[in-house]
Amino acid sequence: MAASHILSQPPSFSKSLKYRSKLSLNPSILKATVPFKPTSRTLNLRAVLSQNPAKTITSDTQTQKFQHCFTKSEDGHLYCEGLRVEDVMETAEKRPFYLYSKLQITRNVEAYREALEGLNSIIGYAIKANNNLKILEHLRSMGCGAVLVSGNELRLALRAGFDPTRCIFNGNGKLLEDLVLAAQEGVFVNIDSEFDLENIVSAARISGKKVNVLLRINPDVDPQVHPYISTGNKNSKFGIRNEKLQWFLDAVKAHPNELKLVGAHCHLGSTITKVDIFRDAAVLMVNYIDQIREQGFEINYLNIGGGLGIDYYHAGAVLPTPRDLIDTVRELVLSRNLHLIIEPGRSLIANTCCLVNRVTGVKTNGTKNFIVIDGSMAELIRPSLYDAYQHIELVSPSPPDAETSTFDVVGPVCESADFLGKDRELPTPARGAGLVVHDAGAYCMSMASTYNLKMRPPEYWVEEDGSVAKIRHGETFEDHLRYFEGL
Ligand code: LLP
């Protein structure tokens, strides 16, 4: 369970819901300390730690009940904070649309901030998860930094007012022109390969600025997630292998006017549901840091990336909270007097949003029942791309005589891969009924396309005072035609 959910209120209370800065969070777990031990200079650690038997989460964590900013009340209606989603549907410019709770975003950031108390840290929000400008401005106002993977994400972060010296530029194929902008702005840059190092050196020369760099090292810890979102293994296209570490240290030493090595970075993957995995990686990373320091580098940042999973299944599973994550690396970070950088995307934004759809109709073919909705893989591709599960429910009560059946929930796009959910037990919905896909705040709108000329949907959020505000216009057919003007 994400601790950040625990202030979600049932609809009857949510009108009086006020911003609370003090969340009570789960107590610490897995608090083993690794003593500071000078290591040899072989620079060749193996990821043996990931083979340790998984530790279990304490019962304190398990007793906290999952709650969500979207709640089904006893009247059978789905609410977002205090508002009936069905009512919001009536006022939306078009469907499908994304609906967020601003308060849930606040609560999620607070959960991380509280967890990080006592540590020097940067919460680098991974903009790729959701690049809505209004959301970015809100995250920036709460003190977040940003994690960027393109020049445009950097430009957007600057537009949203992020402090560039709390931003980190990542990526295995960073372009020289984007690196020049990053160097000019004083952004941290992660070195990903030999050619990336060369480009960073060039960018430093072009901009006349020394660049603060971190080495992105693949600790080869298995994150136990879908292969498409696993990144820290030895055959990954990201980062460098530890065998090459000495080469990179020598290369940095050879460019004292262009590069200042300030830290080490790793990112294991996404949707990780065991904090031991982060700890295993952090143990390896601080050992690398020890070895790097032994060579005279004054490096002070450990960046453990993002990747914390969320409860997509809504089935009462107990998932690690931000506090669980931070507590599992806290002593390690303190023992080396390090600044901790984290790069959460999903765990900050996924559970704050639903994709709200309307049922176009219901049909049966062979042994399959289908609910056909207006939303599709164009607006939300995760189920099609990763076979990802996102919880689906109807927004209002069904008539008592509605038969419950097993449905595939599909869109109108001309692809059999166009599904939002498979084999879901749902009451047979009436045409026009509202249906939501939950946990759609991360990697949904930001991965949306205009396939089949389904234009990207509008976005709304419920403000702190319970009003609904549009935070992004829906794209229109006219927007599409504009790309051909004057040709
Ligand atoms: N840092 C780096 C270097 C990353 O590559 C990522 C995500 C993050 C941070 C943020 O990870 P998060 O906390 O959000 O898990 N499209 C996929 C997820 C791709 C994640 C890519 N990297 C999905 O829909 O599940």
Coordinates of C-alpha atoms and ligand atoms in Angstrom, one line a residue:
M1 CA 0.0 0.0 0.0
A2 CA 1.3 3.5 -0.7
A3 CA 1.3 5.4 2.5
S4 CA 0.3 8.4 0.6
H5 CA -3.2 7.0 0.2
I6 CA -4.0 7.0 3.9
L7 CA -5.5 10.4 4.0
S8 CA -8.0 9.6 1.2
Q9 CA -11.4 10.1 2.6
P10 CA -14.7 8.6 1.7
P11 CA -16.8 11.0 -0.2
S12 CA -18.9 12.1 2.7
F13 CA -15.7 13.5 4.4
S14 CA -13.9 14.8 1.4
K15 CA -15.5 18.2 1.2
S16 CA -13.8 19.1 4.4
L17 CA -10.5 17.6 3.2
K18 CA -7.8 20.1 3.8
Y19 CA -4.1 20.0 3.0
R20 CA -2.2 18.2 5.8
S21 CA 1.5 18.4 5.8
K22 CA 2.1 15.7 8.4
L23 CA 1.3 12.3 7.2
S24 CA 1.8 9.4 9.6
L25 CA 3.9 7.0 7.6
N26 CA 4.8 3.4 8.0
P27 CA 7.6 2.6 10.4
S28 CA 10.9 1.7 9.0
I29 CA 11.7 -1.7 7.8
L30 CA 14.9 -3.5 6.8
K31 CA 17.2 -1.3 8.7
A32 CA 20.5 -3.1 8.5
T33 CA 23.6 -1.0 8.5
V34 CA 26.5 -1.7 6.3
P35 CA 29.7 -0.5 8.1
F36 CA 32.1 1.6 6.2
K37 CA 34.9 -0.7 4.9
P38 CA 37.6 0.4 2.6
T39 CA 37.5 -1.9 -0.4
S40 CA 40.1 -3.2 -2.7
R41 CA 40.8 -1.4 -6.0
T42 CA 39.6 -4.2 -8.3
L43 CA 36.4 -2.3 -9.1
N44 CA 34.7 -5.6 -9.9
L45 CA 31.8 -6.2 -7.6
R46 CA 29.3 -8.8 -8.4
A47 CA 25.6 -8.5 -7.8
V48 CA 25.6 -11.4 -5.3
L49 CA 23.5 -9.4 -2.8
S50 CA 20.4 -9.7 -4.9
Q51 CA 20.4 -13.4 -4.3
N52 CA 19.7 -12.9 -0.6
P53 CA 16.4 -14.3 0.5
A54 CA 13.7 -11.7 0.4
K55 CA 13.0 -10.0 3.7
T56 CA 9.5 -9.6 4.8
I57 CA 7.6 -6.4 5.6
T58 CA 6.7 -5.9 9.2
S59 CA 3.1 -6.3 10.5
D60 CA 2.9 -2.6 11.2
T61 CA 3.0 -2.0 7.5
Q62 CA 0.4 -4.6 6.8
T63 CA -2.2 -3.2 9.2
Q64 CA -2.6 0.0 7.2
K65 CA -5.6 -0.3 4.9
F66 CA -5.4 0.7 1.3
Q67 CA -7.4 3.8 0.4
H68 CA -7.5 5.8 -2.7
C69 CA -8.5 9.3 -3.8
F70 CA -11.0 7.6 -6.1
T71 CA -13.5 5.8 -3.8
K72 CA -16.6 3.8 -4.5
S73 CA -19.1 5.0 -1.9
E74 CA -22.0 3.0 -0.5
D75 CA -24.3 4.7 -3.0
G76 CA -22.4 2.8 -5.7
H77 CA -21.0 5.9 -7.3
L78 CA -17.3 6.5 -7.9
Y79 CA -16.0 9.8 -6.4
C80 CA -12.8 11.7 -6.9
E81 CA -12.2 13.4 -3.6
G82 CA -15.7 14.9 -3.0
L83 CA -17.0 14.8 -6.6
R84 CA -19.0 12.2 -8.4
V85 CA -17.1 11.2 -11.5
E86 CA -20.4 10.8 -13.3
D87 CA -21.1 14.5 -12.7
V88 CA -17.6 15.5 -13.9
M89 CA -18.3 13.5 -17.1
E90 CA -21.2 15.8 -17.9
T91 CA -19.1 18.9 -17.8
A92 CA -16.0 17.6 -19.6
E93 CA -15.3 19.0 -23.0
K94 CA -15.2 15.5 -24.4
R95 CA -14.5 11.9 -23.5
P96 CA -12.4 10.1 -22.8
F97 CA -10.5 12.4 -20.5
Y98 CA -8.0 12.2 -17.7
L99 CA -9.2 13.2 -14.2
Y100 CA -6.6 13.8 -11.5
S101 CA -6.8 14.6 -7.8
K102 CA -4.4 17.5 -7.1
L103 CA -4.5 16.6 -3.4
Q104 CA -3.3 13.1 -4.1
I105 CA -0.3 14.5 -5.9
T106 CA 0.4 16.7 -2.8
R107 CA 0.0 13.7 -0.5
N108 CA 2.3 11.6 -2.6
V109 CA 5.1 14.3 -2.6
E110 CA 4.6 14.7 1.2
A111 CA 5.1 11.0 1.7
Y112 CA 8.5 11.2 0.0
R113 CA 9.4 14.5 1.8
E114 CA 8.5 13.0 5.2
A115 CA 10.4 9.8 4.4
L116 CA 13.5 11.8 3.5
E117 CA 13.6 13.9 6.6
G118 CA 17.1 13.9 8.1
L119 CA 18.8 13.3 4.8
N120 CA 20.3 15.7 2.2
S121 CA 18.2 14.8 -0.8
I122 CA 16.7 15.7 -4.1
I123 CA 13.4 14.3 -5.2
G124 CA 13.9 14.3 -9.0
Y125 CA 10.5 13.8 -10.5
A126 CA 10.8 11.8 -13.7
I127 CA 9.0 14.0 -16.2
K128 CA 8.6 11.2 -18.7
A129 CA 5.9 9.8 -16.4
N130 CA 3.6 12.8 -16.9
N131 CA 4.6 16.0 -18.6
N132 CA 1.5 18.1 -17.9
L133 CA 2.8 21.7 -17.3
K134 CA 0.3 22.4 -14.5
I135 CA 1.3 19.2 -12.7
L136 CA 4.9 20.1 -13.2
E137 CA 4.4 23.5 -11.7
H138 CA 2.6 22.0 -8.7
L139 CA 5.5 19.5 -8.2
R140 CA 8.0 22.3 -8.5
S141 CA 6.1 24.4 -6.0
M142 CA 6.4 21.5 -3.5
G143 CA 10.2 21.5 -3.9
C144 CA 10.8 18.7 -6.4
G145 CA 13.6 18.7 -8.8
A146 CA 13.2 17.0 -12.2
V147 CA 14.7 14.1 -14.1
L148 CA 14.9 14.7 -17.8
V149 CA 15.5 12.5 -20.8
S150 CA 15.4 15.0 -23.7
G151 CA 16.1 18.6 -24.5
N152 CA 12.4 19.3 -24.6
E153 CA 11.8 17.8 -21.2
L154 CA 14.6 20.2 -20.0
R155 CA 13.0 23.1 -21.7
L156 CA 9.6 22.2 -20.2
A157 CA 11.2 21.9 -16.7
L158 CA 12.7 25.4 -17.1
R159 CA 9.3 26.7 -18.3
A160 CA 7.7 25.2 -15.2
G161 CA 10.3 27.0 -13.0
F162 CA 12.3 24.0 -11.8
D163 CA 15.7 24.9 -10.4
P164 CA 18.1 23.5 -13.0
T165 CA 20.7 22.7 -10.3
R166 CA 18.1 20.2 -8.9
C167 CA 17.6 18.6 -12.3
I168 CA 19.3 15.5 -13.7
F169 CA 19.7 14.7 -17.4
N170 CA 19.6 11.0 -18.1
G171 CA 19.7 8.9 -21.2
N172 CA 21.7 6.6 -23.4
G173 CA 21.4 8.8 -26.5
K174 CA 21.6 12.3 -25.3
L175 CA 22.1 14.7 -28.2
L176 CA 25.0 17.2 -28.2
E177 CA 22.7 20.2 -28.6
D178 CA 20.6 19.1 -25.6
L179 CA 23.8 18.5 -23.6
V180 CA 24.9 22.1 -24.4
L181 CA 21.7 23.4 -23.0
A182 CA 22.1 21.2 -19.9
A183 CA 25.6 22.4 -19.4
Q184 CA 24.6 26.1 -19.8
E185 CA 21.8 25.6 -17.2
G186 CA 24.0 23.8 -14.6
V187 CA 22.0 20.6 -14.8
F188 CA 23.5 17.3 -13.4
V189 CA 24.4 15.0 -16.2
N190 CA 24.6 11.2 -16.0
I191 CA 27.4 9.7 -18.1
D192 CA 26.0 6.7 -19.9
S193 CA 28.7 5.5 -22.3
E194 CA 32.1 6.4 -23.9
F195 CA 30.5 8.4 -26.6
D196 CA 28.2 10.1 -24.2
L197 CA 31.3 11.2 -22.1
E198 CA 32.8 12.6 -25.3
N199 CA 29.7 14.6 -26.1
I200 CA 29.5 15.9 -22.5
V201 CA 33.1 17.1 -22.8
S202 CA 32.2 18.8 -26.1
A203 CA 29.1 20.4 -24.5
A204 CA 31.2 21.7 -21.7
R205 CA 33.7 23.3 -24.1
I206 CA 30.9 24.8 -26.3
S207 CA 29.1 26.3 -23.3
G208 CA 32.2 27.3 -21.4
K209 CA 30.8 25.6 -18.3
K210 CA 32.2 22.7 -16.3
V211 CA 29.5 20.0 -16.0
N212 CA 28.6 18.2 -12.8
V213 CA 28.5 14.5 -13.8
L214 CA 27.4 11.2 -12.2
L215 CA 28.4 7.8 -13.6
R216 CA 25.4 5.7 -14.4
I217 CA 26.5 2.2 -13.4
N218 CA 24.6 -1.0 -14.0
P219 CA 24.7 -2.9 -10.7
D220 CA 23.2 -6.0 -12.4
V221 CA 20.5 -6.4 -9.8
D222 CA 17.4 -8.1 -11.2
P223 CA 14.4 -5.8 -10.5
Q224 CA 12.0 -8.7 -11.2
V225 CA 9.8 -6.7 -13.5
H226 CA 8.6 -6.9 -17.2
P227 CA 11.7 -7.0 -19.4
Y228 CA 10.7 -3.8 -21.3
I229 CA 11.0 -1.8 -18.1
S230 CA 14.0 -3.6 -16.6
T231 CA 17.1 -1.4 -17.1
G232 CA 19.9 -2.1 -14.5
N233 CA 21.0 -5.6 -15.8
K234 CA 24.3 -6.3 -17.4
N235 CA 22.9 -6.5 -21.0
S236 CA 20.9 -3.3 -20.7
K237 CA 21.3 -0.5 -23.3
F238 CA 21.6 1.9 -20.4
G239 CA 24.6 2.8 -18.3
I240 CA 28.1 1.4 -18.0
R241 CA 29.3 -2.0 -16.8
N242 CA 31.4 -2.0 -13.6
E243 CA 34.3 -3.6 -15.5
K244 CA 34.7 -0.3 -17.4
L245 CA 34.5 1.9 -14.3
Q246 CA 38.3 2.5 -14.2
W247 CA 38.3 3.6 -17.9
F248 CA 35.6 6.2 -17.1
L249 CA 37.4 7.4 -14.0
D250 CA 40.6 7.9 -16.0
A251 CA 38.6 9.7 -18.7
V252 CA 37.1 12.1 -16.2
K253 CA 40.5 12.7 -14.6
A254 CA 41.8 13.6 -18.1
H255 CA 39.2 16.4 -18.4
P256 CA 39.5 18.5 -15.3
N257 CA 38.3 21.6 -17.0
E258 CA 35.2 20.1 -18.5
L259 CA 34.0 17.5 -16.0
K260 CA 33.5 17.4 -12.2
L261 CA 32.5 13.9 -11.0
V262 CA 30.0 14.4 -8.2
G263 CA 28.2 11.1 -7.9
A264 CA 27.1 7.7 -9.0
H265 CA 23.7 6.7 -10.4
C266 CA 21.8 3.6 -11.0
H267 CA 18.2 2.9 -12.1
L268 CA 17.1 -0.7 -11.9
G269 CA 13.7 -0.7 -13.6
S270 CA 10.2 0.2 -12.9
T271 CA 7.2 -1.2 -11.0
I272 CA 9.5 -2.7 -8.4
T273 CA 7.6 -4.1 -5.4
K274 CA 10.4 -5.2 -3.1
V275 CA 12.6 -2.7 -1.4
D276 CA 15.3 -5.3 -0.9
I277 CA 16.1 -4.8 -4.5
F278 CA 16.9 -1.2 -4.0
R279 CA 19.0 -2.0 -1.0
D280 CA 21.0 -4.6 -2.8
A281 CA 21.7 -2.0 -5.5
A282 CA 22.6 0.7 -3.0
V283 CA 25.0 -1.6 -1.2
L284 CA 26.8 -2.2 -4.4
M285 CA 26.7 1.5 -5.3
V286 CA 28.2 2.8 -2.1
N287 CA 31.0 0.3 -2.5
Y288 CA 31.7 1.8 -5.9
I289 CA 31.6 5.2 -4.3
D290 CA 34.1 4.0 -1.7
Q291 CA 36.4 2.9 -4.5
I292 CA 35.9 6.1 -6.5
R293 CA 36.7 8.2 -3.4
E294 CA 39.8 6.1 -2.8
Q295 CA 41.1 7.5 -6.0
G296 CA 40.8 11.0 -4.8
F297 CA 37.4 12.0 -6.2
E298 CA 35.2 14.0 -3.9
I299 CA 31.9 12.5 -4.8
N300 CA 28.9 13.2 -2.7
Y301 CA 25.8 12.1 -4.5
L302 CA 24.2 8.7 -4.6
N303 CA 21.4 8.6 -7.1
I304 CA 19.3 5.4 -6.8
G305 CA 16.9 6.2 -9.6
G306 CA 13.2 5.6 -9.6
G307 CA 11.1 2.5 -10.0
L308 CA 9.0 2.1 -6.9
G309 CA 5.8 0.2 -7.9
I310 CA 2.2 0.9 -7.0
D311 CA -0.8 -1.2 -6.2
Y312 CA -2.3 -1.5 -9.7
Y313 CA -4.5 -4.5 -8.7
H314 CA -6.4 -2.8 -5.9
A315 CA -6.7 -6.3 -4.3
G316 CA -5.3 -5.3 -0.8
A317 CA -1.7 -6.2 -1.5
V318 CA 0.8 -4.6 0.8
L319 CA 3.4 -2.7 -1.3
P320 CA 6.4 -0.8 0.0
T321 CA 5.9 2.9 0.7
P322 CA 8.3 5.7 0.0
R323 CA 9.3 5.5 3.7
D324 CA 10.0 1.8 3.3
L325 CA 12.2 2.6 0.3
I326 CA 14.1 5.4 2.0
D327 CA 14.6 3.6 5.3
T328 CA 16.1 0.7 3.5
V329 CA 19.0 2.9 2.2
R330 CA 19.1 5.6 4.9
E331 CA 21.9 4.1 7.0
L332 CA 24.0 3.4 4.0
V333 CA 23.6 7.0 2.8
L334 CA 24.4 8.5 6.2
S335 CA 27.4 6.2 6.8
R336 CA 29.1 7.7 3.7
N337 CA 27.8 11.2 4.3
L338 CA 26.1 11.3 1.0
H339 CA 23.4 13.3 -0.6
L340 CA 20.6 11.1 -1.9
I341 CA 18.9 11.6 -5.2
I342 CA 15.8 9.7 -6.0
E343 CA 14.0 9.7 -9.4
P344 CA 10.3 8.7 -8.8
G345 CA 7.8 9.0 -11.6
R346 CA 5.1 6.4 -11.2
S347 CA 4.9 6.4 -7.3
L348 CA 4.4 10.2 -7.4
I349 CA 1.7 10.4 -10.1
A350 CA 0.2 7.1 -11.2
N351 CA -2.4 6.7 -8.5
T352 CA -3.6 10.3 -8.8
C353 CA -5.6 9.8 -12.0
C354 CA -8.2 7.9 -13.9
L355 CA -9.0 7.7 -17.6
V356 CA -12.7 8.4 -17.8
N357 CA -14.5 6.7 -20.7
R358 CA -18.0 6.2 -21.9
V359 CA -19.4 2.8 -22.9
T360 CA -20.3 2.7 -26.6
G361 CA -21.9 -0.7 -26.5
V362 CA -21.6 -4.4 -25.4
K363 CA -21.1 -7.3 -27.8
T364 CA -20.4 -11.0 -27.8
N365 CA -18.3 -13.0 -30.3
G366 CA -17.7 -16.7 -29.9
T367 CA -16.9 -17.2 -26.3
K368 CA -15.9 -13.6 -25.6
N369 CA -17.9 -10.7 -24.2
F370 CA -16.7 -7.2 -25.0
I371 CA -17.4 -3.8 -23.5
V372 CA -16.5 -1.3 -26.2
I373 CA -15.6 2.1 -24.8
D374 CA -14.6 5.4 -26.4
G375 CA -11.1 5.3 -24.9
S376 CA -8.4 3.0 -26.4
M377 CA -4.8 2.0 -26.7
A378 CA -4.2 5.5 -28.3
E379 CA -4.9 7.2 -25.0
L380 CA -3.6 4.5 -22.8
I381 CA -1.2 1.9 -24.2
R382 CA 0.2 0.2 -21.1
P383 CA -2.1 -2.9 -21.3
S384 CA -1.4 -3.4 -25.0
L385 CA 2.3 -2.8 -24.7
Y386 CA 3.3 -4.5 -21.4
D387 CA 0.2 -6.6 -20.8
A388 CA -0.1 -4.3 -17.8
Y389 CA -3.1 -4.6 -15.4
Q390 CA -4.9 -1.4 -14.6
H391 CA -8.0 -1.7 -12.5
I392 CA -11.3 -1.0 -14.2
E393 CA -14.7 -0.1 -12.8
L394 CA -18.0 1.5 -13.7
V395 CA -18.6 5.0 -12.2
S396 CA -22.3 4.5 -11.3
P397 CA -24.4 1.7 -9.9
S398 CA -25.8 -0.8 -12.4
P399 CA -29.5 -1.6 -12.5
P400 CA -30.3 -4.5 -10.2
D401 CA -31.1 -6.8 -13.1
A402 CA -27.7 -6.2 -14.8
E403 CA -26.0 -9.5 -15.3
T404 CA -22.4 -9.8 -14.1
S405 CA -20.1 -11.4 -16.8
T406 CA -16.5 -11.6 -17.8
F407 CA -15.6 -9.0 -20.3
D408 CA -12.6 -7.8 -22.3
V409 CA -12.8 -4.0 -22.2
V410 CA -11.7 -2.7 -25.6
G411 CA -11.5 0.5 -27.6
P412 CA -12.5 1.4 -31.1
V413 CA -9.0 1.3 -32.6
C414 CA -8.4 -1.0 -35.6
E415 CA -6.1 -3.4 -33.8
S416 CA -6.8 -6.6 -31.8
A417 CA -4.2 -5.3 -29.4
D418 CA -6.5 -2.5 -28.5
F419 CA -7.7 -3.5 -25.1
L420 CA -7.7 -1.8 -21.7
G421 CA -8.4 -4.9 -19.7
K422 CA -9.0 -8.6 -20.2
D423 CA -11.3 -11.0 -18.4
R424 CA -12.8 -8.5 -16.1
E425 CA -15.8 -9.4 -14.0
L426 CA -18.2 -6.5 -14.4
P427 CA -22.0 -5.9 -14.4
T428 CA -23.2 -5.5 -17.9
P429 CA -23.1 -1.7 -18.4
A430 CA -25.8 0.3 -20.2
R431 CA -24.8 2.2 -23.3
G432 CA -23.4 5.5 -22.3
A433 CA -22.3 4.4 -18.8
G434 CA -19.1 5.8 -17.4
L435 CA -16.1 3.4 -17.0
V436 CA -12.8 4.3 -15.6
V437 CA -9.3 2.9 -15.9
H438 CA -7.5 3.5 -12.7
D439 CA -3.9 4.5 -11.9
A440 CA -3.6 6.3 -15.2
G441 CA -1.4 9.2 -14.0
A442 CA 1.9 7.8 -15.1
Y443 CA 3.0 6.7 -18.6
C444 CA -0.5 7.0 -19.9
M445 CA -1.1 10.5 -21.2
S446 CA 2.6 10.9 -21.8
M447 CA 2.6 7.8 -24.0
A448 CA -0.7 8.7 -25.8
S449 CA -0.7 8.8 -29.6
T450 CA -3.1 10.0 -32.2
Y451 CA -3.4 6.6 -33.8
N452 CA -6.6 6.2 -35.9
L453 CA -6.7 10.0 -35.5
K454 CA -8.0 9.7 -32.0
M455 CA -6.8 13.0 -30.8
R456 CA -5.1 13.3 -27.4
P457 CA -7.7 13.8 -24.6
P458 CA -8.2 16.8 -22.3
E459 CA -7.0 16.6 -18.7
Y460 CA -8.8 17.9 -15.6
W461 CA -8.0 17.9 -11.9
V462 CA -10.0 18.3 -8.7
E463 CA -8.5 21.3 -6.9
E464 CA -8.1 21.5 -3.1
D465 CA -11.4 23.4 -2.8
G466 CA -13.3 20.6 -4.6
S467 CA -13.7 22.5 -7.9
V468 CA -12.7 20.9 -11.2
A469 CA -10.2 22.7 -13.5
K470 CA -9.1 21.9 -16.9
I471 CA -5.3 21.5 -17.0
R472 CA -4.8 20.6 -20.6
H473 CA -7.0 21.1 -23.7
G474 CA -7.9 18.1 -25.8
E475 CA -6.3 18.0 -29.2
T476 CA -8.5 18.7 -32.1
F477 CA -8.8 17.7 -35.8
E478 CA -7.8 21.3 -36.6
D479 CA -4.6 20.8 -34.6
H480 CA -3.8 17.9 -36.9
L481 CA -4.4 19.9 -40.1
R482 CA -2.1 22.6 -38.8
Y483 CA 1.0 20.3 -39.5
F484 CA 0.2 20.6 -43.2
E485 CA -0.4 24.3 -43.5
G486 CA 1.6 26.1 -46.1
L487 CA 3.1 22.9 -47.6
Ligands
LLP1 N1 14.9 7.3 -13.7 C1 15.2 6.7 -14.8 C2 16.6 6.7 -15.3 C3 14.2 6.0 -15.6 O1 14.6 5.4 -16.7 C4 12.9 6.0 -15.1 C5 11.9 5.3 -15.9 C6 12.6 6.7 -13.9 C7 13.7 7.3 -13.2 C8 11.2 6.7 -13.3 O2 10.8 5.4 -13.0 P1 9.5 5.2 -12.2 O3 9.6 5.7 -10.8 O4 8.4 5.9 -12.9 O5 9.2 3.7 -12.2 N2 6.5 3.2 -19.7 C9 6.7 2.2 -18.7 C10 7.7 2.7 -17.7 C11 9.0 3.1 -18.3 C12 9.9 3.6 -17.2 C13 11.1 4.2 -17.9 N3 12.1 4.7 -17.0 C14 5.3 1.9 -18.0 O6 4.3 2.4 -18.5 O7 5.3 1.1 -17.1

